[in-house]
PDB file of C-alpha atoms and ligand atoms in Angstrom:
ATOM      1  CA  MET A  39    -234.004 -76.077-162.739  1.00 94.00           C
ATOM      2  CA  VAL A  40    -234.038 -72.267-163.442  1.00 96.00           C
ATOM      3  CA  VAL A  41    -231.549 -71.891-160.480  1.00 96.00           C
ATOM      4  CA  ASP A  42    -228.702 -73.742-162.461  1.00 97.00           C
ATOM      5  CA  LYS A  43    -228.771 -70.988-165.349  1.00 98.00           C
ATOM      6  CA  PHE A  44    -227.609 -68.995-162.789  1.00 98.00           C
ATOM      7  CA  SER A  45    -224.487 -71.181-162.163  1.00 98.00           C
ATOM      8  CA  LEU A  46    -220.772 -70.181-163.247  1.00 98.00           C
ATOM      9  CA  ALA A  47    -219.415 -73.588-162.353  1.00 98.00           C
ATOM     10  CA  GLY A  48    -216.393 -74.263-164.875  1.00 97.00           C
ATOM     11  CA  LYS A  49    -216.223 -70.848-166.318  1.00 98.00           C
ATOM     12  CA  VAL A  50    -213.378 -68.981-166.547  1.00 99.00           C
ATOM     13  CA  ALA A  51    -213.592 -65.006-166.014  1.00 99.00           C
ATOM     14  CA  LEU A  52    -211.481 -61.904-166.133  1.00 99.00           C
ATOM     15  CA  VAL A  53    -212.647 -58.909-164.296  1.00 99.00           C
ATOM     16  CA  THR A  54    -210.413 -55.436-164.936  1.00 98.00           C
ATOM     17  CA  GLY A  55    -210.092 -53.280-162.024  1.00 98.00           C
ATOM     18  CA  SER A  56    -211.092 -55.762-159.347  1.00 98.00           C
ATOM     19  CA  ALA A  57    -208.284 -54.670-156.763  1.00 98.00           C
ATOM     20  CA  THR A  58    -211.081 -52.157-155.728  1.00 97.00           C
ATOM     21  CA  GLY A  59    -214.851 -51.246-155.596  1.00 98.00           C
ATOM     22  CA  ILE A  60    -217.150 -52.564-158.070  1.00 98.00           C
ATOM     23  CA  GLY A  61    -214.503 -54.834-159.588  1.00 98.00           C
ATOM     24  CA  ARG A  62    -213.566 -56.396-156.511  1.00 98.00           C
ATOM     25  CA  ALA A  63    -217.267 -57.318-155.438  1.00 98.00           C
ATOM     26  CA  ILE A  64    -217.997 -58.995-158.877  1.00 99.00           C
ATOM     27  CA  ALA A  65    -214.597 -60.827-158.571  1.00 99.00           C
ATOM     28  CA  VAL A  66    -216.004 -62.539-155.703  1.00 98.00           C
ATOM     29  CA  ALA A  67    -219.661 -62.959-156.699  1.00 98.00           C
ATOM     30  CA  LEU A  68    -218.451 -64.539-159.912  1.00 98.00           C
ATOM     31  CA  ALA A  69    -216.079 -67.246-157.728  1.00 98.00           C
ATOM     32  CA  GLU A  70    -219.168 -67.544-155.355  1.00 98.00           C
ATOM     33  CA  ALA A  71    -221.413 -68.308-158.380  1.00 98.00           C
ATOM     34  CA  GLY A  72    -218.954 -71.180-159.346  1.00 98.00           C
ATOM     35  CA  ALA A  73    -216.386 -69.422-161.985  1.00 99.00           C
ATOM     36  CA  ASP A  74    -212.408 -69.280-161.648  1.00 98.00           C
ATOM     37  CA  VAL A  75    -211.226 -65.628-161.605  1.00 99.00           C
ATOM     38  CA  ALA A  76    -208.321 -63.833-163.598  1.00 99.00           C
ATOM     39  CA  CYS A  77    -208.002 -60.528-160.831  1.00 98.00           C
ATOM     40  CA  HIS A  78    -206.852 -57.719-162.677  1.00 98.00           C
ATOM     41  CA  SER A  79    -204.773 -54.462-161.234  1.00 98.00           C
ATOM     42  CA  ARG A  80    -203.164 -51.895-162.530  1.00 98.00           C
ATOM     43  CA  LYS A  81    -200.086 -52.648-160.037  1.00 98.00           C
ATOM     44  CA  THR A  82    -198.802 -56.404-159.566  1.00 98.00           C
ATOM     45  CA  GLY A  83    -199.781 -57.393-155.928  1.00 98.00           C
ATOM     46  CA  ASP A  84    -202.964 -54.504-155.712  1.00 98.00           C
ATOM     47  CA  ALA A  85    -205.374 -57.397-156.500  1.00 98.00           C
ATOM     48  CA  ALA A  86    -203.919 -59.967-153.754  1.00 98.00           C
ATOM     49  CA  ASP A  87    -206.603 -59.846-151.201  1.00 98.00           C
ATOM     50  CA  THR A  88    -209.167 -60.174-154.023  1.00 98.00           C
ATOM     51  CA  VAL A  89    -207.470 -63.311-155.241  1.00 98.00           C
ATOM     52  CA  GLU A  90    -207.247 -64.525-151.774  1.00 98.00           C
ATOM     53  CA  THR A  91    -210.788 -64.272-151.265  1.00 98.00           C
ATOM     54  CA  VAL A  92    -211.643 -65.999-154.337  1.00 98.00           C
ATOM     55  CA  ALA A  93    -209.281 -68.596-153.874  1.00 98.00           C
ATOM     56  CA  LYS A  94    -211.016 -69.194-150.135  1.00 98.00           C
ATOM     57  CA  LEU A  95    -214.183 -70.121-152.143  1.00 98.00           C
ATOM     58  CA  GLY A  96    -212.195 -72.998-153.634  1.00 98.00           C
ATOM     59  CA  ARG A  97    -211.744 -71.498-157.498  1.00 98.00           C
ATOM     60  CA  ARG A  98    -208.915 -70.858-159.146  1.00 98.00           C
ATOM     61  CA  ALA A  99    -207.684 -67.248-159.002  1.00 98.00           C
ATOM     62  CA  ILE A 100    -204.797 -65.434-160.266  1.00 98.00           C
ATOM     63  CA  GLU A 101    -203.808 -61.881-160.545  1.00 98.00           C
ATOM     64  CA  VAL A 102    -202.890 -60.207-163.945  1.00 98.00           C
ATOM     65  CA  SER A 103    -201.547 -56.676-164.295  1.00 98.00           C
ATOM     66  CA  GLY A 104    -201.095 -53.890-166.707  1.00 98.00           C
ATOM     67  CA  ASP A 105    -201.947 -50.082-167.118  1.00 98.00           C
ATOM     68  CA  MET A 106    -205.332 -49.818-168.940  1.00 98.00           C
ATOM     69  CA  ALA A 107    -203.831 -46.788-170.827  1.00 98.00           C
ATOM     70  CA  GLU A 108    -200.862 -48.740-172.449  1.00 98.00           C
ATOM     71  CA  VAL A 109    -202.254 -49.916-176.045  1.00 98.00           C
ATOM     72  CA  ALA A 110    -200.381 -53.275-175.220  1.00 98.00           C
ATOM     73  CA  THR A 111    -202.220 -54.046-171.894  1.00 98.00           C
ATOM     74  CA  PRO A 112    -205.328 -55.942-173.054  1.00 98.00           C
ATOM     75  CA  GLN A 113    -203.843 -58.692-175.432  1.00 98.00           C
ATOM     76  CA  HIS A 114    -201.045 -59.014-172.460  1.00 98.00           C
ATOM     77  CA  LEU A 115    -204.177 -59.833-170.180  1.00 98.00           C
ATOM     78  CA  ILE A 116    -205.929 -62.219-172.208  1.00 98.00           C
ATOM     79  CA  ASP A 117    -202.405 -63.864-173.042  1.00 98.00           C
ATOM     80  CA  GLY A 118    -201.999 -64.198-169.386  1.00 98.00           C
ATOM     81  CA  VAL A 119    -205.388 -66.187-168.954  1.00 98.00           C
ATOM     82  CA  ILE A 120    -205.455 -68.142-171.498  1.00 98.00           C
ATOM     83  CA  ALA A 121    -201.813 -69.460-170.534  1.00 98.00           C
ATOM     84  CA  GLU A 122    -203.216 -69.996-166.829  1.00 98.00           C
ATOM     85  CA  PHE A 123    -206.552 -71.222-167.523  1.00 98.00           C
ATOM     86  CA  GLY A 124    -206.722 -71.970-171.438  1.00 98.00           C
ATOM     87  CA  ARG A 125    -209.936 -70.287-172.152  1.00 98.00           C
ATOM     88  CA  ILE A 126    -211.863 -67.209-171.360  1.00 98.00           C
ATOM     89  CA  ASP A 127    -215.645 -67.282-170.928  1.00 99.00           C
ATOM     90  CA  ILE A 128    -216.653 -63.814-168.982  1.00 99.00           C
ATOM     91  CA  LEU A 129    -215.410 -60.622-169.233  1.00 99.00           C
ATOM     92  CA  ILE A 130    -215.965 -57.686-167.016  1.00 99.00           C
ATOM     93  CA  ASN A 131    -214.913 -54.786-168.168  1.00 99.00           C
ATOM     94  CA  ASN A 132    -214.641 -52.690-164.906  1.00 98.00           C
ATOM     95  CA  ALA A 133    -211.819 -50.803-164.854  1.00 98.00           C
ATOM     96  CA  GLY A 134    -212.322 -46.699-164.998  1.00 98.00           C
ATOM     97  CA  MET A 135    -211.384 -43.592-163.798  1.00 97.00           C
ATOM     98  CA  ILE A 136    -212.817 -40.045-163.540  1.00 97.00           C
ATOM     99  CA  ARG A 137    -211.456 -36.661-163.975  1.00 97.00           C
ATOM    100  CA  ARG A 138    -213.621 -33.613-162.801  1.00 96.00           C
ATOM    101  CA  ALA A 139    -213.248 -29.923-163.984  1.00 98.00           C
ATOM    102  CA  PRO A 140    -215.668 -27.742-165.918  1.00 98.00           C
ATOM    103  CA  ALA A 141    -215.435 -27.715-169.418  1.00 98.00           C
ATOM    104  CA  VAL A 142    -213.743 -24.831-170.140  1.00 98.00           C
ATOM    105  CA  ASP A 143    -210.650 -25.662-167.892  1.00 98.00           C
ATOM    106  CA  PHE A 144    -210.654 -29.410-169.011  1.00 98.00           C
ATOM    107  CA  THR A 145    -207.345 -30.027-170.150  1.00 98.00           C
ATOM    108  CA  GLU A 146    -206.289 -32.511-173.229  1.00 98.00           C
ATOM    109  CA  ASP A 147    -204.326 -34.656-170.963  1.00 98.00           C
ATOM    110  CA  ASP A 148    -207.248 -35.538-168.685  1.00 98.00           C
ATOM    111  CA  TRP A 149    -209.555 -35.884-171.954  1.00 98.00           C
ATOM    112  CA  GLN A 150    -207.013 -38.341-173.344  1.00 98.00           C
ATOM    113  CA  ALA A 151    -206.478 -40.224-170.129  1.00 98.00           C
ATOM    114  CA  VAL A 152    -210.113 -40.907-169.727  1.00 98.00           C
ATOM    115  CA  ILE A 153    -211.365 -41.496-173.032  1.00 98.00           C
ATOM    116  CA  ASN A 154    -208.354 -43.779-173.431  1.00 98.00           C
ATOM    117  CA  VAL A 155    -208.962 -45.848-170.306  1.00 98.00           C
ATOM    118  CA  ASN A 156    -212.827 -46.104-169.991  1.00 98.00           C
ATOM    119  CA  LEU A 157    -213.610 -46.216-173.961  1.00 98.00           C
ATOM    120  CA  SER A 158    -210.359 -47.397-175.925  1.00 98.00           C
ATOM    121  CA  SER A 159    -209.089 -50.037-173.531  1.00 98.00           C
ATOM    122  CA  VAL A 160    -212.582 -51.491-173.069  1.00 99.00           C
ATOM    123  CA  PHE A 161    -212.906 -51.785-177.082  1.00 98.00           C
ATOM    124  CA  ARG A 162    -209.386 -53.428-177.232  1.00 98.00           C
ATOM    125  CA  LEU A 163    -210.087 -55.651-174.437  1.00 98.00           C
ATOM    126  CA  SER A 164    -213.371 -57.073-176.129  1.00 99.00           C
ATOM    127  CA  GLN A 165    -211.521 -57.492-179.342  1.00 98.00           C
ATOM    128  CA  ALA A 166    -208.797 -59.426-177.788  1.00 98.00           C
ATOM    129  CA  ALA A 167    -211.110 -61.414-175.561  1.00 98.00           C
ATOM    130  CA  GLY A 168    -213.807 -61.782-178.434  1.00 98.00           C
ATOM    131  CA  ARG A 169    -211.359 -63.307-181.157  1.00 98.00           C
ATOM    132  CA  LYS A 170    -211.095 -66.015-178.436  1.00 98.00           C
ATOM    133  CA  MET A 171    -214.777 -66.365-177.585  1.00 98.00           C
ATOM    134  CA  ILE A 172    -215.594 -66.808-181.319  1.00 98.00           C
ATOM    135  CA  GLU A 173    -212.769 -69.213-181.644  1.00 98.00           C
ATOM    136  CA  GLN A 174    -214.452 -70.848-178.338  1.00 98.00           C
ATOM    137  CA  GLY A 175    -217.907 -70.467-179.695  1.00 98.00           C
ATOM    138  CA  SER A 176    -219.709 -68.629-176.980  1.00 98.00           C
ATOM    139  CA  GLY A 177    -218.614 -65.865-174.334  1.00 98.00           C
ATOM    140  CA  LYS A 178    -219.969 -63.251-172.165  1.00 99.00           C
ATOM    141  CA  ILE A 179    -218.948 -59.660-171.980  1.00 99.00           C
ATOM    142  CA  VAL A 180    -220.568 -57.422-169.408  1.00 99.00           C
ATOM    143  CA  ASN A 181    -219.393 -53.529-169.676  1.00 99.00           C
ATOM    144  CA  ILE A 182    -219.414 -50.987-166.532  1.00 98.00           C
ATOM    145  CA  ALA A 183    -221.262 -47.891-168.084  1.00 98.00           C
ATOM    146  CA  SER A 184    -222.848 -45.608-165.800  1.00 98.00           C
ATOM    147  CA  LEU A 185    -225.908 -43.195-165.489  1.00 98.00           C
ATOM    148  CA  LEU A 186    -223.944 -41.132-167.461  1.00 98.00           C
ATOM    149  CA  SER A 187    -224.400 -43.302-170.555  1.00 98.00           C
ATOM    150  CA  PHE A 188    -227.704 -41.771-170.006  1.00 98.00           C
ATOM    151  CA  GLN A 189    -227.059 -38.099-168.666  1.00 98.00           C
ATOM    152  CA  GLY A 190    -224.824 -35.053-168.862  1.00 98.00           C
ATOM    153  CA  GLY A 191    -223.440 -35.030-165.196  1.00 96.00           C
ATOM    154  CA  ILE A 192    -221.749 -31.961-163.677  1.00 94.00           C
ATOM    155  CA  THR A 193    -218.221 -31.243-164.784  1.00 97.00           C
ATOM    156  CA  VAL A 194    -217.474 -34.740-166.280  1.00 97.00           C
ATOM    157  CA  PRO A 195    -217.384 -34.006-169.904  1.00 98.00           C
ATOM    158  CA  ALA A 196    -214.731 -36.865-170.553  1.00 98.00           C
ATOM    159  CA  TYR A 197    -216.436 -39.125-168.176  1.00 98.00           C
ATOM    160  CA  THR A 198    -220.162 -38.809-169.552  1.00 98.00           C
ATOM    161  CA  ALA A 199    -218.527 -39.003-173.168  1.00 98.00           C
ATOM    162  CA  SER A 200    -216.393 -42.198-172.689  1.00 99.00           C
ATOM    163  CA  LYS A 201    -219.577 -43.656-170.558  1.00 98.00           C
ATOM    164  CA  SER A 202    -222.228 -42.905-173.537  1.00 98.00           C
ATOM    165  CA  ALA A 203    -219.995 -44.542-175.791  1.00 99.00           C
ATOM    166  CA  VAL A 204    -219.808 -47.475-173.698  1.00 99.00           C
ATOM    167  CA  ALA A 205    -223.322 -47.842-174.053  1.00 98.00           C
ATOM    168  CA  GLY A 206    -223.290 -47.820-177.894  1.00 98.00           C
ATOM    169  CA  LEU A 207    -220.180 -49.708-177.955  1.00 99.00           C
ATOM    170  CA  THR A 208    -222.238 -52.560-176.144  1.00 99.00           C
ATOM    171  CA  LYS A 209    -224.751 -52.231-178.817  1.00 98.00           C
ATOM    172  CA  ALA A 210    -222.440 -52.619-181.558  1.00 99.00           C
ATOM    173  CA  LEU A 211    -220.372 -55.517-180.448  1.00 99.00           C
ATOM    174  CA  ALA A 212    -223.740 -57.443-179.546  1.00 99.00           C
ATOM    175  CA  ASN A 213    -224.969 -56.962-183.053  1.00 98.00           C
ATOM    176  CA  GLU A 214    -222.014 -58.472-184.472  1.00 98.00           C
ATOM    177  CA  TRP A 215    -221.162 -61.077-181.819  1.00 98.00           C
ATOM    178  CA  ALA A 216    -224.982 -62.250-180.910  1.00 98.00           C
ATOM    179  CA  LYS A 217    -225.179 -64.896-183.651  1.00 98.00           C
ATOM    180  CA  LEU A 218    -222.000 -66.393-182.443  1.00 98.00           C
ATOM    181  CA  ASP A 219    -223.533 -67.062-178.921  1.00 98.00           C
ATOM    182  CA  ILE A 220    -221.566 -64.131-177.522  1.00 98.00           C
ATOM    183  CA  ASN A 221    -223.349 -61.912-175.314  1.00 99.00           C
ATOM    184  CA  VAL A 222    -222.177 -58.408-174.894  1.00 99.00           C
ATOM    185  CA  ASN A 223    -224.378 -56.621-172.095  1.00 99.00           C
ATOM    186  CA  ALA A 224    -223.754 -53.466-169.710  1.00 99.00           C
ATOM    187  CA  ILE A 225    -224.251 -52.319-166.114  1.00 99.00           C
ATOM    188  CA  ALA A 226    -224.987 -48.774-165.480  1.00 98.00           C
ATOM    189  CA  PRO A 227    -224.119 -48.887-161.882  1.00 98.00           C
ATOM    190  CA  GLY A 228    -226.000 -45.695-159.789  1.00 98.00           C
ATOM    191  CA  TYR A 229    -224.317 -44.063-157.027  1.00 98.00           C
ATOM    192  CA  ILE A 230    -221.965 -46.218-155.558  1.00 98.00           C
ATOM    193  CA  ALA A 231    -219.770 -45.667-152.357  1.00 97.00           C
ATOM    194  CA  THR A 232    -216.217 -46.469-153.873  1.00 96.00           C
ATOM    195  CA  ASN A 233    -212.989 -44.529-154.340  1.00 93.00           C
ATOM    196  CA  ASN A 234    -214.799 -43.223-157.515  1.00 91.00           C
ATOM    197  CA  THR A 235    -216.934 -41.476-155.446  1.00 94.00           C
ATOM    198  CA  ALA A 236    -215.035 -40.309-152.536  1.00 94.00           C
ATOM    199  CA  ALA A 237    -215.091 -36.552-154.131  1.00 92.00           C
ATOM    200  CA  LEU A 238    -218.437 -36.603-154.014  1.00 92.00           C
ATOM    201  CA  GLN A 239    -219.363 -38.327-150.860  1.00 95.00           C
ATOM    202  CA  ALA A 240    -216.991 -36.163-149.027  1.00 95.00           C
ATOM    203  CA  ASP A 241    -218.913 -32.975-150.615  1.00 95.00           C
ATOM    204  CA  GLU A 242    -221.580 -32.224-148.376  1.00 96.00           C
ATOM    205  CA  THR A 243    -223.996 -30.415-150.392  1.00 96.00           C
ATOM    206  CA  ARG A 244    -223.249 -32.721-153.363  1.00 93.00           C
ATOM    207  CA  ASN A 245    -223.849 -35.692-150.888  1.00 96.00           C
ATOM    208  CA  ARG A 246    -227.260 -34.189-149.918  1.00 97.00           C
ATOM    209  CA  GLN A 247    -228.421 -33.503-153.376  1.00 95.00           C
ATOM    210  CA  ILE A 248    -227.764 -36.987-154.501  1.00 95.00           C
ATOM    211  CA  LEU A 249    -229.244 -39.163-151.607  1.00 97.00           C
ATOM    212  CA  GLU A 250    -232.482 -36.595-151.836  1.00 96.00           C
ATOM    213  CA  ARG A 251    -232.751 -37.818-155.531  1.00 96.00           C
ATOM    214  CA  ILE A 252    -232.400 -41.982-155.062  1.00 97.00           C
ATOM    215  CA  PRO A 253    -235.775 -43.297-154.324  1.00 98.00           C
ATOM    216  CA  ALA A 254    -233.738 -45.943-152.255  1.00 98.00           C
ATOM    217  CA  GLY A 255    -232.633 -43.394-150.042  1.00 97.00           C
ATOM    218  CA  ARG A 256    -228.967 -44.595-149.552  1.00 98.00           C
ATOM    219  CA  TRP A 257    -225.825 -44.899-151.602  1.00 98.00           C
ATOM    220  CA  GLY A 258    -225.265 -48.332-153.414  1.00 98.00           C
ATOM    221  CA  ASP A 259    -222.722 -50.332-152.235  1.00 98.00           C
ATOM    222  CA  PRO A 260    -220.361 -52.898-154.696  1.00 98.00           C
ATOM    223  CA  ASP A 261    -222.541 -55.875-153.778  1.00 98.00           C
ATOM    224  CA  ASP A 262    -225.189 -54.054-154.929  1.00 98.00           C
ATOM    225  CA  ILE A 263    -223.997 -54.540-158.583  1.00 98.00           C
ATOM    226  CA  ALA A 264    -222.847 -58.048-158.118  1.00 98.00           C
ATOM    227  CA  GLY A 265    -226.021 -59.958-158.807  1.00 98.00           C
ATOM    228  CA  ALA A 266    -226.758 -58.163-161.785  1.00 98.00           C
ATOM    229  CA  ALA A 267    -223.241 -59.324-162.842  1.00 99.00           C
ATOM    230  CA  VAL A 268    -223.445 -62.587-162.165  1.00 98.00           C
ATOM    231  CA  PHE A 269    -226.813 -62.763-163.948  1.00 98.00           C
ATOM    232  CA  LEU A 270    -225.204 -60.980-166.982  1.00 99.00           C
ATOM    233  CA  SER A 271    -222.301 -63.722-166.949  1.00 99.00           C
ATOM    234  CA  ALA A 272    -224.753 -66.615-166.697  1.00 98.00           C
ATOM    235  CA  PRO A 273    -226.984 -68.581-169.081  1.00 98.00           C
ATOM    236  CA  ALA A 274    -229.857 -67.118-167.406  1.00 98.00           C
ATOM    237  CA  SER A 275    -229.045 -64.022-170.103  1.00 98.00           C
ATOM    238  CA  ASP A 276    -228.721 -65.826-172.747  1.00 98.00           C
ATOM    239  CA  TYR A 277    -231.213 -64.230-174.896  1.00 98.00           C
ATOM    240  CA  MET A 278    -229.849 -60.635-173.762  1.00 98.00           C
ATOM    241  CA  ASN A 279    -227.935 -58.929-176.267  1.00 98.00           C
ATOM    242  CA  GLY A 280    -226.992 -55.075-176.131  1.00 98.00           C
ATOM    243  CA  HIS A 281    -228.744 -54.207-173.073  1.00 98.00           C
ATOM    244  CA  ILE A 282    -227.713 -51.380-170.566  1.00 98.00           C
ATOM    245  CA  LEU A 283    -228.976 -53.058-167.067  1.00 98.00           C
ATOM    246  CA  VAL A 284    -229.701 -50.092-164.568  1.00 98.00           C
ATOM    247  CA  VAL A 285    -229.147 -50.831-160.972  1.00 98.00           C
ATOM    248  CA  ASP A 286    -229.559 -47.149-159.365  1.00 98.00           C
ATOM    249  CA  GLY A 287    -231.675 -47.568-156.577  1.00 98.00           C
ATOM    250  CA  GLY A 288    -234.125 -46.005-158.370  1.00 98.00           C
ATOM    251  CA  TRP A 289    -232.501 -42.776-159.677  1.00 97.00           C
ATOM    252  CA  MET A 290    -233.419 -42.667-163.399  1.00 97.00           C
ATOM    253  CA  GLY A 291    -236.958 -43.274-162.574  1.00 95.00           C
ATOM    254  CA  ARG A 292    -237.266 -40.298-160.757  1.00 87.00           C
TER     255      ARG A 292
HETATM  256  P1  LIG B  51    -212.892 -47.565-157.860  1.00 64.56           P
HETATM  257  O1  LIG B  51    -212.941 -48.440-156.873  1.00 64.56           O
HETATM  258  O2  LIG B  51    -211.837 -46.469-158.267  1.00 64.56           O
HETATM  259  O3  LIG B  51    -212.319 -48.986-159.368  1.00 64.56           O
HETATM  260  C1  LIG B  51    -211.714 -48.672-160.395  1.00 64.56           C
HETATM  261  C2  LIG B  51    -210.951 -49.472-160.759  1.00 64.56           C
HETATM  262  O4  LIG B  51    -210.371 -49.073-162.060  1.00 64.56           O
HETATM  263  C3  LIG B  51    -209.550 -49.597-159.774  1.00 64.56           C
HETATM  264  O5  LIG B  51    -209.304 -50.840-159.466  1.00 64.56           O
HETATM  265  C4  LIG B  51    -208.631 -48.792-160.129  1.00 64.56           C
HETATM  266  O6  LIG B  51    -207.356 -49.327-160.043  1.00 64.56           O
HETATM  267  C5  LIG B  51    -208.732 -49.658-161.975  1.00 64.56           C
HETATM  268  N1  LIG B  51    -208.108 -48.672-162.992  1.00 64.56           N
HETATM  269  C6  LIG B  51    -208.445 -47.155-163.040  1.00 64.56           C
HETATM  270  N2  LIG B  51    -207.208 -46.507-164.225  1.00 64.56           N
HETATM  271  C7  LIG B  51    -206.866 -47.758-164.434  1.00 64.56           C
HETATM  272  C8  LIG B  51    -205.904 -48.196-165.398  1.00 64.56           C
HETATM  273  N3  LIG B  51    -205.403 -46.967-166.278  1.00 64.56           N
HETATM  274  N4  LIG B  51    -205.215 -49.225-165.503  1.00 64.56           N
HETATM  275  C9  LIG B  51    -205.522 -50.095-164.643  1.00 64.56           C
HETATM  276  N5  LIG B  51    -206.855 -50.125-163.706  1.00 64.56           N
HETATM  277  C10 LIG B  51    -207.109 -48.964-163.804  1.00 64.56           C
HETATM  278  O7  LIG B  51    -214.169 -47.051-158.488  1.00 64.56           O
HETATM  279  P2  LIG B  51    -215.313 -48.271-158.762  1.00 64.56           P
HETATM  280  O8  LIG B  51    -216.639 -47.292-158.459  1.00 64.56           O
HETATM  281  O9  LIG B  51    -215.629 -49.300-158.465  1.00 64.56           O
HETATM  282  O10 LIG B  51    -215.057 -48.014-160.248  1.00 64.56           O
HETATM  283  C11 LIG B  51    -215.354 -49.307-161.197  1.00 64.56           C
HETATM  284  C12 LIG B  51    -216.022 -48.602-162.417  1.00 64.56           C
HETATM  285  O11 LIG B  51    -217.448 -48.516-161.911  1.00 64.56           O
HETATM  286  C13 LIG B  51    -215.390 -47.786-163.198  1.00 64.56           C
HETATM  287  O12 LIG B  51    -215.640 -47.965-164.551  1.00 64.56           O
HETATM  288  C14 LIG B  51    -216.468 -46.885-162.702  1.00 64.56           C
HETATM  289  O13 LIG B  51    -216.692 -45.651-163.891  1.00 64.56           O
HETATM  290  C15 LIG B  51    -217.760 -47.488-162.846  1.00 64.56           C
HETATM  291  N6  LIG B  51    -219.009 -46.984-162.154  1.00 64.56           N
HETATM  292  C16 LIG B  51    -219.010 -45.874-160.630  1.00 64.56           C
HETATM  293  C17 LIG B  51    -219.921 -45.925-160.075  1.00 64.56           C
HETATM  294  C18 LIG B  51    -220.134 -45.165-158.786  1.00 64.56           C
HETATM  295  O14 LIG B  51    -220.960 -44.696-158.606  1.00 64.56           O
HETATM  296  N7  LIG B  51    -218.755 -45.865-157.910  1.00 64.56           N
HETATM  297  C19 LIG B  51    -220.982 -45.478-160.789  1.00 64.56           C
HETATM  298  C20 LIG B  51    -221.155 -45.390-162.432  1.00 64.56           C
HETATM  299  C21 LIG B  51    -219.936 -46.409-162.921  1.00 64.56           C
HETATM  300  P3  LIG B  51    -206.232 -48.220-159.046  1.00 64.56           P
HETATM  301  O15 LIG B  51    -206.941 -48.256-157.921  1.00 64.56           O
HETATM  302  O16 LIG B  51    -204.691 -48.735-159.304  1.00 64.56           O
HETATM  303  O17 LIG B  51    -206.222 -46.807-159.835  1.00 64.56           O
END
């Protein structure tokens, strides 16, 4: 039955940045589909609510914590997941940040911070999870990209550079690992109402301009991304490799 191919029963997932927003919605959705979930937060305790929600669904849930800006964090997270669950089947690289400033004023610190968290940590974590998945003989990695994996954006040069690179990294890893039954894909969310876009939502002009361009006529909700994440984590997408799945209320088609 095709519906069985969307089941994540018996799978173990790690979702980074799952205390809030899109990551939280994905962690809960993976649990609803049957997965046990390691919920990552920057600070221990921040993902407690997500952990509790996952546990209430009857799944095993733990919190793993660490600053993704630290080089050692990704391996520490994978070690924590393996210590608790003994394996990792699904990695959702969701944690991310944004800094806004015109290119001429953009500071070196902001550039390094965004590239490090949004791109370098995604590579480090994929590498650490990938080693384990290769050993296991299967795995699913889903990177959270952006419309700015395709477009330039406005006064977010480091964010655009990082998310465009995440799209490239998705394809590079997919090319290496597809034959090993490890699927690497990405989701490019449109404009989703979260902390990440609070400044845009609060800016009356930008908010109106954004809404005018979205054919669906509304901001996305984190739950709008959850179905795509379950799909790319499940056997239903076993023949998808290196794909960037846009979930944007029609923005890119306009
Ligand atoms: P969000 O609620 O701000 O979620 C971002 C998460 O990443 C937070 O839990 C945050 O933790 C975590 N994070 C950031 N920097 C971290 C660090 N150095 N170490 C550990 N954790 C860190 O916003 P969101 O919109 O759900 O963002 C999730 C992902 O979707 C991001 O990759 C974002 O770029 C992407 N995205 C969002 C949109 C949108 O419209 N909202 C569109 C396209 C792509 P803290 O709360 O501790 O900072």
